[in-house]
Coordinates of C-alpha atoms and ligand atoms in Angstrom, one line a residue:
M1 CA 1.3 52.2 21.9
M2 CA 2.5 52.5 18.4
Y3 CA -0.2 50.4 16.6
D4 CA -3.8 49.4 17.0
V5 CA -2.9 45.9 15.9
L6 CA 0.4 43.9 15.8
V7 CA 0.2 40.8 13.7
V8 CA 2.7 38.0 14.3
G9 CA 3.1 36.0 11.1
A10 CA 2.8 37.1 7.5
G11 CA 1.0 33.9 6.3
F12 CA -2.6 33.9 4.9
F13 CA -4.2 34.4 8.4
G14 CA -2.0 37.3 9.5
S15 CA -1.9 39.1 6.1
I16 CA -5.6 39.0 5.6
F17 CA -6.3 40.2 9.1
A18 CA -3.9 43.1 8.7
H19 CA -5.3 44.0 5.3
Q20 CA -8.9 44.1 6.6
A21 CA -8.0 46.1 9.7
T22 CA -5.9 48.6 7.7
K23 CA -8.8 49.1 5.3
E24 CA -10.9 50.1 8.2
G25 CA -8.4 52.8 9.2
L26 CA -6.5 50.9 11.9
S27 CA -2.7 51.2 12.2
C28 CA -1.1 47.7 11.8
A29 CA 2.3 46.2 11.8
V30 CA 3.2 42.7 10.7
I31 CA 6.3 40.9 11.9
D32 CA 7.6 37.5 10.6
K33 CA 10.6 35.6 11.7
R34 CA 11.2 34.4 8.1
S35 CA 13.0 36.5 5.5
H36 CA 9.8 36.7 3.3
I37 CA 6.1 37.2 3.5
G38 CA 3.5 34.5 2.6
G39 CA 4.2 31.9 5.3
N40 CA 4.1 28.4 3.9
C41 CA 2.4 29.6 0.7
Y42 CA 5.4 31.7 -0.3
T43 CA 6.6 31.1 -3.9
R44 CA 10.1 32.1 -5.1
N45 CA 10.7 33.3 -8.6
V46 CA 13.5 31.3 -10.2
R47 CA 13.9 32.8 -13.7
G48 CA 10.2 32.7 -14.4
I49 CA 9.4 29.5 -12.5
H50 CA 7.4 30.0 -9.3
V51 CA 8.8 27.6 -6.8
H52 CA 6.5 26.5 -4.0
E53 CA 9.2 26.8 -1.4
Y54 CA 7.3 24.8 1.3
G55 CA 5.6 22.1 -0.7
P56 CA 3.0 22.1 -3.5
H57 CA 0.1 24.4 -2.8
I58 CA -3.2 24.0 -4.8
F59 CA -6.0 26.4 -3.9
H60 CA -9.4 24.7 -3.7
T61 CA -12.7 25.7 -2.2
N62 CA -16.4 25.3 -2.4
S63 CA -17.0 28.9 -1.2
K64 CA -17.6 31.5 -3.9
K65 CA -16.9 34.2 -1.4
I66 CA -13.5 32.9 -0.6
W67 CA -12.7 32.2 -4.3
D68 CA -13.8 35.7 -5.2
F69 CA -11.7 37.2 -2.4
V70 CA -8.4 35.5 -3.5
N71 CA -9.1 36.3 -7.1
R72 CA -8.9 40.0 -6.3
F73 CA -5.2 39.5 -5.7
A74 CA -4.2 37.2 -8.5
N75 CA -5.6 35.5 -11.6
F76 CA -6.1 31.8 -10.8
R77 CA -5.7 29.3 -13.7
Q78 CA -7.9 26.3 -13.5
F79 CA -5.9 23.3 -12.2
T80 CA -6.6 19.6 -11.9
Y81 CA -4.5 17.9 -9.3
S82 CA -3.6 14.3 -10.5
P83 CA -0.3 13.2 -9.0
V84 CA 1.5 10.1 -10.2
A85 CA 2.7 7.4 -7.8
N86 CA 6.0 5.8 -8.5
Y87 CA 6.5 2.4 -6.9
K88 CA 9.9 0.9 -7.9
D89 CA 9.5 2.5 -11.4
E90 CA 5.9 1.2 -11.9
L91 CA 3.6 4.2 -12.4
Y92 CA 0.1 4.6 -11.0
S93 CA -2.6 7.2 -11.2
L94 CA -3.6 9.0 -8.0
P95 CA -5.9 9.4 -6.1
F96 CA -7.0 5.7 -6.2
N97 CA -9.4 5.4 -9.1
M98 CA -10.2 3.1 -12.0
W99 CA -7.0 4.1 -13.8
T100 CA -5.0 3.0 -10.7
F101 CA -6.9 -0.4 -10.6
H102 CA -6.4 -0.9 -14.3
Q103 CA -2.6 -0.2 -13.9
L104 CA -2.5 -2.6 -10.9
W105 CA -4.5 -5.5 -12.3
G106 CA -5.5 -4.8 -15.9
V107 CA -9.2 -4.6 -14.9
T108 CA -11.4 -2.3 -16.9
S109 CA -14.7 -2.2 -15.1
P110 CA -15.7 -1.2 -11.5
A111 CA -17.1 -4.7 -10.9
E112 CA -13.8 -6.3 -11.8
A113 CA -11.9 -3.7 -9.6
M114 CA -14.1 -4.5 -6.7
Q115 CA -13.6 -8.2 -7.3
K116 CA -9.8 -7.7 -7.1
I117 CA -10.1 -5.6 -4.0
E118 CA -12.3 -8.3 -2.4
E119 CA -9.8 -11.0 -3.3
T120 CA -6.9 -9.2 -1.6
R121 CA -8.9 -7.7 1.3
V122 CA -7.8 -8.6 4.9
K123 CA -11.1 -8.4 6.7
C124 CA -11.2 -6.6 10.1
D125 CA -14.5 -5.8 11.9
A126 CA -13.3 -2.8 13.9
P127 CA -10.0 -1.6 12.3
K128 CA -8.1 0.5 14.8
T129 CA -4.7 0.9 13.1
L130 CA -4.0 2.5 9.8
E131 CA -2.7 -0.9 8.5
E132 CA -5.9 -2.7 9.5
Y133 CA -8.1 -0.1 8.0
A134 CA -6.2 0.1 4.7
L135 CA -6.0 -3.7 4.3
S136 CA -9.7 -4.1 5.0
E137 CA -10.8 -1.3 2.7
L138 CA -8.4 -1.6 -0.2
G139 CA -6.7 -4.9 0.1
K140 CA -3.1 -6.1 0.1
D141 CA -2.0 -5.0 -3.3
V142 CA -3.0 -1.4 -3.0
Y143 CA -1.7 -1.3 0.6
E144 CA 1.7 -2.8 -0.2
K145 CA 2.4 -0.8 -3.3
L146 CA 0.8 2.5 -2.7
I147 CA 0.2 3.0 1.0
R148 CA 2.6 1.2 3.3
G149 CA 6.0 2.7 2.3
Y150 CA 4.7 6.2 1.7
T151 CA 2.9 6.3 5.0
K152 CA 5.8 4.9 6.9
K153 CA 8.1 7.6 5.4
Q154 CA 5.6 10.3 5.9
W155 CA 4.9 9.6 9.6
R156 CA 8.2 8.0 10.4
K157 CA 6.2 5.2 12.1
D158 CA 5.0 1.8 11.0
P159 CA 1.4 1.9 9.8
K160 CA 0.7 -0.8 12.4
D161 CA 1.4 1.9 15.0
L162 CA -0.7 4.6 13.5
P163 CA -4.4 5.4 14.1
S164 CA -6.8 4.6 11.2
F165 CA -8.3 8.2 11.0
I166 CA -5.2 9.4 9.2
I167 CA -6.0 7.5 6.0
K168 CA -9.7 8.3 5.9
R169 CA -8.8 11.5 4.1
L170 CA -7.7 9.5 1.0
P171 CA -10.2 9.5 -1.8
F172 CA -11.0 6.1 -3.4
R173 CA -13.3 6.0 -6.4
L174 CA -14.6 3.4 -8.9
T175 CA -14.6 6.0 -11.7
Y176 CA -12.0 7.1 -14.2
D177 CA -11.6 10.3 -12.3
A178 CA -8.1 11.2 -11.3
N179 CA -8.9 14.7 -10.0
Y180 CA -7.8 14.8 -6.3
Y181 CA -10.1 17.7 -5.4
H182 CA -13.8 17.8 -6.1
D183 CA -14.3 21.4 -5.0
K184 CA -16.2 23.8 -7.1
Y185 CA -13.2 26.0 -7.6
C186 CA -9.6 24.8 -7.9
G187 CA -6.6 26.7 -9.2
I188 CA -3.0 28.0 -9.1
P189 CA -2.3 31.7 -9.2
D190 CA -0.6 32.8 -12.4
G191 CA 2.6 34.4 -11.3
G192 CA 2.8 32.5 -8.0
Y193 CA 1.4 33.1 -4.5
T194 CA 3.7 35.8 -3.2
Q195 CA 2.0 38.6 -5.3
I196 CA -1.1 37.9 -3.2
F197 CA 0.7 38.7 0.0
E198 CA 2.5 41.7 -1.6
K199 CA -0.9 43.2 -2.5
L200 CA -2.5 42.3 0.9
L201 CA 0.3 44.0 2.8
Q202 CA 0.7 47.0 0.5
D203 CA 1.0 50.1 2.6
I204 CA 1.4 48.1 5.8
E205 CA 4.6 48.2 7.9
V206 CA 6.2 44.7 7.6
K207 CA 9.3 43.7 9.5
L208 CA 10.9 40.5 8.4
N209 CA 13.6 38.4 10.2
T210 CA 11.8 39.5 13.4
D211 CA 11.0 36.8 16.0
F212 CA 8.2 37.9 18.4
F213 CA 9.9 36.0 21.3
E214 CA 13.3 37.7 20.9
N215 CA 11.8 41.0 22.0
R216 CA 8.4 39.9 23.4
E217 CA 8.0 42.7 26.0
Y218 CA 8.7 45.4 23.4
W219 CA 6.2 43.9 20.9
E220 CA 3.5 43.3 23.6
K221 CA 3.7 47.0 24.5
S222 CA 3.6 48.1 20.9
A223 CA -0.1 47.5 20.1
K224 CA -3.5 47.4 21.8
T225 CA -4.3 44.1 20.1
I226 CA -2.0 41.2 19.1
V227 CA -3.0 38.8 16.4
Y228 CA -0.8 35.7 16.9
T229 CA -0.3 33.1 14.3
G230 CA 2.7 31.2 15.6
P231 CA 2.7 27.9 17.5
I232 CA 0.4 28.0 20.5
D233 CA 2.8 26.1 22.9
A234 CA 5.5 28.6 22.2
Y235 CA 3.3 31.5 23.1
F236 CA 2.8 30.0 26.6
D237 CA 6.4 29.1 26.9
Y238 CA 5.6 25.4 26.8
V239 CA 4.3 25.4 30.4
Y240 CA 2.0 22.4 29.7
G241 CA 4.5 20.7 27.5
E242 CA 5.6 20.7 23.9
L243 CA 3.3 19.8 21.0
D244 CA 4.5 17.4 18.4
Y245 CA 4.5 18.2 14.7
R246 CA 5.5 16.5 11.5
T247 CA 8.3 18.3 9.7
L248 CA 9.8 18.2 6.2
E249 CA 13.0 19.1 4.4
F250 CA 12.9 20.6 1.0
K251 CA 15.8 20.4 -1.4
H252 CA 15.3 22.6 -4.5
V253 CA 17.5 21.7 -7.5
E254 CA 17.7 24.0 -10.6
T255 CA 18.7 22.3 -13.8
E256 CA 19.2 23.4 -17.4
V257 CA 16.8 20.8 -18.6
E258 CA 13.4 21.6 -20.1
N259 CA 11.3 18.9 -18.5
I260 CA 12.2 16.2 -16.0
Q261 CA 9.1 14.4 -14.9
G262 CA 6.3 15.8 -17.1
V263 CA 3.9 16.3 -14.1
P264 CA 3.8 18.7 -11.2
V265 CA 4.0 16.0 -8.4
I266 CA 5.2 12.4 -8.2
N267 CA 4.6 10.5 -5.0
Y268 CA 7.4 7.9 -4.3
T269 CA 5.6 5.1 -2.5
S270 CA 8.3 2.6 -1.9
E271 CA 10.5 2.7 1.2
D272 CA 13.8 2.5 -0.6
V273 CA 13.5 6.0 -1.9
P274 CA 14.1 8.5 0.9
W275 CA 11.9 11.3 -0.3
T276 CA 8.0 11.2 -0.4
R277 CA 7.4 13.5 -3.3
T278 CA 9.2 15.3 -6.1
I279 CA 7.7 18.6 -7.4
E280 CA 8.4 20.1 -10.8
H281 CA 7.0 23.6 -10.3
K282 CA 6.9 24.8 -13.9
H283 CA 4.0 22.3 -14.7
F284 CA 1.6 24.1 -12.3
E285 CA 1.5 27.1 -14.5
K286 CA 2.6 25.4 -17.8
V287 CA 5.6 27.8 -18.0
K288 CA 7.8 27.5 -21.1
T289 CA 11.5 27.7 -20.1
D290 CA 14.7 25.8 -21.0
H291 CA 15.4 25.2 -17.3
T292 CA 13.5 23.6 -14.5
V293 CA 13.4 23.4 -10.7
L294 CA 12.7 20.0 -9.1
T295 CA 12.1 19.8 -5.3
Y296 CA 12.6 16.7 -3.2
E297 CA 10.3 16.6 -0.2
K298 CA 11.6 14.5 2.7
P299 CA 10.0 13.9 6.1
V300 CA 12.5 14.3 8.9
E301 CA 12.4 13.8 12.6
W302 CA 10.7 16.6 14.5
S303 CA 12.5 18.8 17.1
K304 CA 11.5 22.3 18.4
E305 CA 14.1 24.0 16.3
K306 CA 12.7 22.8 13.0
T307 CA 9.7 24.2 11.1
P308 CA 6.4 22.9 12.3
Y309 CA 4.3 21.8 9.3
Y310 CA 1.6 19.3 10.3
P311 CA 0.1 19.1 13.8
I312 CA -0.4 15.6 15.2
N313 CA -3.8 15.7 16.7
D314 CA -3.6 12.4 18.7
D315 CA -5.0 12.1 22.3
H316 CA -1.7 13.0 23.9
N317 CA -1.3 16.3 21.9
N318 CA -5.0 17.2 22.1
S319 CA -4.9 17.0 25.8
I320 CA -1.9 19.4 26.0
L321 CA -3.8 21.6 23.5
A322 CA -6.8 21.7 25.7
E323 CA -4.7 23.2 28.5
Y324 CA -3.4 25.9 26.2
N325 CA -6.8 26.7 25.0
K326 CA -8.0 27.4 28.5
E327 CA -5.2 30.0 28.8
V328 CA -6.2 31.5 25.4
K329 CA -9.7 32.1 26.9
K330 CA -8.2 34.2 29.7
L331 CA -6.6 36.7 27.3
S332 CA -8.7 39.6 26.1
N333 CA -6.3 41.4 23.8
V334 CA -4.7 38.5 21.9
I335 CA -6.4 36.8 18.9
F336 CA -5.1 33.4 18.0
G337 CA -5.5 32.4 14.4
G338 CA -4.1 30.1 11.7
R339 CA -2.9 26.6 11.7
L340 CA -0.1 26.9 14.3
A341 CA -2.0 29.0 16.9
K342 CA -5.0 26.6 16.5
Y343 CA -2.9 23.5 16.2
Q344 CA -5.1 22.1 13.5
Y345 CA -4.4 21.2 9.9
Y346 CA -6.3 23.7 7.7
D347 CA -6.2 24.1 4.0
M348 CA -5.7 27.6 2.6
D349 CA -9.3 28.3 1.9
Q350 CA -10.2 27.5 5.5
I351 CA -7.5 29.9 6.7
V352 CA -8.7 32.6 4.4
G353 CA -12.3 32.1 5.6
S354 CA -11.4 32.1 9.2
A355 CA -9.3 35.3 8.9
L356 CA -12.2 37.1 7.2
V357 CA -14.5 36.0 10.0
A358 CA -12.1 36.8 12.8
S359 CA -11.2 40.3 11.4
K360 CA -14.9 41.1 10.8
K361 CA -15.8 40.1 14.4
F362 CA -12.9 42.1 15.8
L363 CA -13.8 45.2 13.7
A364 CA -17.4 45.0 14.6
N365 CA -16.8 44.7 18.4
R366 CA -14.3 47.5 18.2
S367 CA -16.8 50.1 16.8
I368 CA -19.5 49.4 19.5
Ligands
LIG401 P1 1.6 30.0 8.0 O1 1.5 30.1 6.5 O2 2.5 28.9 8.5 O3 2.1 31.4 8.5 C1 2.5 31.6 9.9 C2 3.7 32.5 9.9 O4 4.0 32.9 11.2 C3 4.9 31.9 9.3 O5 5.4 32.7 8.2 C4 5.9 31.9 10.4 O6 7.3 32.2 10.0 C5 5.4 33.0 11.3 N1 5.8 32.9 12.7 C6 5.7 31.8 13.5 N2 6.2 32.0 14.7 C7 6.7 33.3 14.7 C8 7.3 34.2 15.7 N3 7.6 33.7 16.9 N4 7.6 35.4 15.3 C9 7.4 35.9 14.1 N5 6.7 35.1 13.1 C10 6.4 33.9 13.4 N6 -3.4 24.0 1.7 C11 -4.1 24.0 0.6 O7 -5.2 24.6 0.6 N7 -3.7 23.3 -0.6 C12 -2.5 22.7 -0.6 O8 -2.2 22.1 -1.7 C13 -1.7 22.7 0.5 N8 -0.5 22.1 0.5 C14 0.3 22.1 1.6 C15 1.5 21.4 1.6 C16 2.3 21.4 2.7 C17 3.6 20.7 2.7 C18 1.9 22.1 3.9 C19 2.8 22.1 5.1 C20 0.7 22.8 3.9 C21 -0.1 22.8 2.8 N9 -1.4 23.5 2.8 C22 -2.2 23.4 1.7 C23 -1.8 24.2 4.0 C24 -1.4 25.7 3.9 O9 0.0 25.8 3.9 C25 -2.0 26.4 5.2 O10 -3.4 26.4 5.2 C26 -1.6 27.9 5.3 O11 -0.3 28.2 4.9 C27 -1.8 28.4 6.7 O12 -1.6 29.8 6.8 P2 -1.3 30.4 8.2 O13 -1.3 31.9 8.1 O14 -2.2 29.8 9.3 O15 0.2 29.8 8.6

């Protein structure tokens, strides 16, 4: 045994776990199959612009403890997330709020907005599909211009064939409040996210471009405890079947132009544009440069070789997951953590919180 703990995956879960264990005097190593640390939160410095390589990441939380923890590793600037929707070159405020309804119908009061929604609503007593739910909650205009095309591209499925729970996450307000998140704390780290991981992993042995499964026997023998943050189905060699994910392609374009879109994120809601979002990273930190980087985010069909981004927690996948979770319970020296090993969508603050709890529990049990 070379280490007390081997951590598979240098994202938030793995890096925090390794950091906490090292602080308590344990020997840790971290491996990641990617060429960099930070997992999906990694930011790449392109001449002073911190590019969110795997999609826009906004840190938001209601927990002071989690906020204080991340602020030890970077200075977060206050950030209000107000993306713009582009539907065939008509622009709308997001998330759905009084500005959106004014832009759609020219209405100025909540009562007028409700009246318009009511007029276009397609009533359904027990909406099962996403389309039925959206039509009955927000009406035809909002659905056609702002939901249908975007959802179809995002899920690569017709909203008629998608369950309604997916859309229940979308905020809808009758106030002039275009702030996506209502958490107590919301920010972007000045200087990007990667510095957080560099500080977390300082003095810890990190091996990049190293896939756990390419040398599994070696890595399993290398430590008393393994913290695994990769996909749960891969760990068990897919014995109960493969889990499905949504995946994305990111195309980053660097241009010698000061400002292309004037806002960090635009959602393209019509079907005739292939990408779902464009991200102009410099606006997150209000960086002043003569160049810019624009990223096109495009959902593509999932296959096992691609990067898993979003779990699809429908009945089929959840029943496979339940079988894997039974196997997890039988293992005493492996800790499963993070969004891939749990097969759940988690925001960063939830991952930070769960890594702090899991490492504390592990360290407490160890010293008994
Ligand atoms: P990851 O960051 O995925 O880290 C897991 C690591 O394990 C990866 O680096 C991977 O390479 C490595 N790994 C996997 N298998 C192996 C293997 N076999 N061998 C070695 N290494 C392996 N959250 C927010 O709070 N706000 C946002 O605005 C936000 N935006 C998002 C946008 C997108 C497009 C996506 C996909 C997610 C977003 N999130 C956001 C969620 C956020 O990315 C996650 O909460 C966080 O990254 C999860 O951390 P993690 O450590 O669990 O996983």
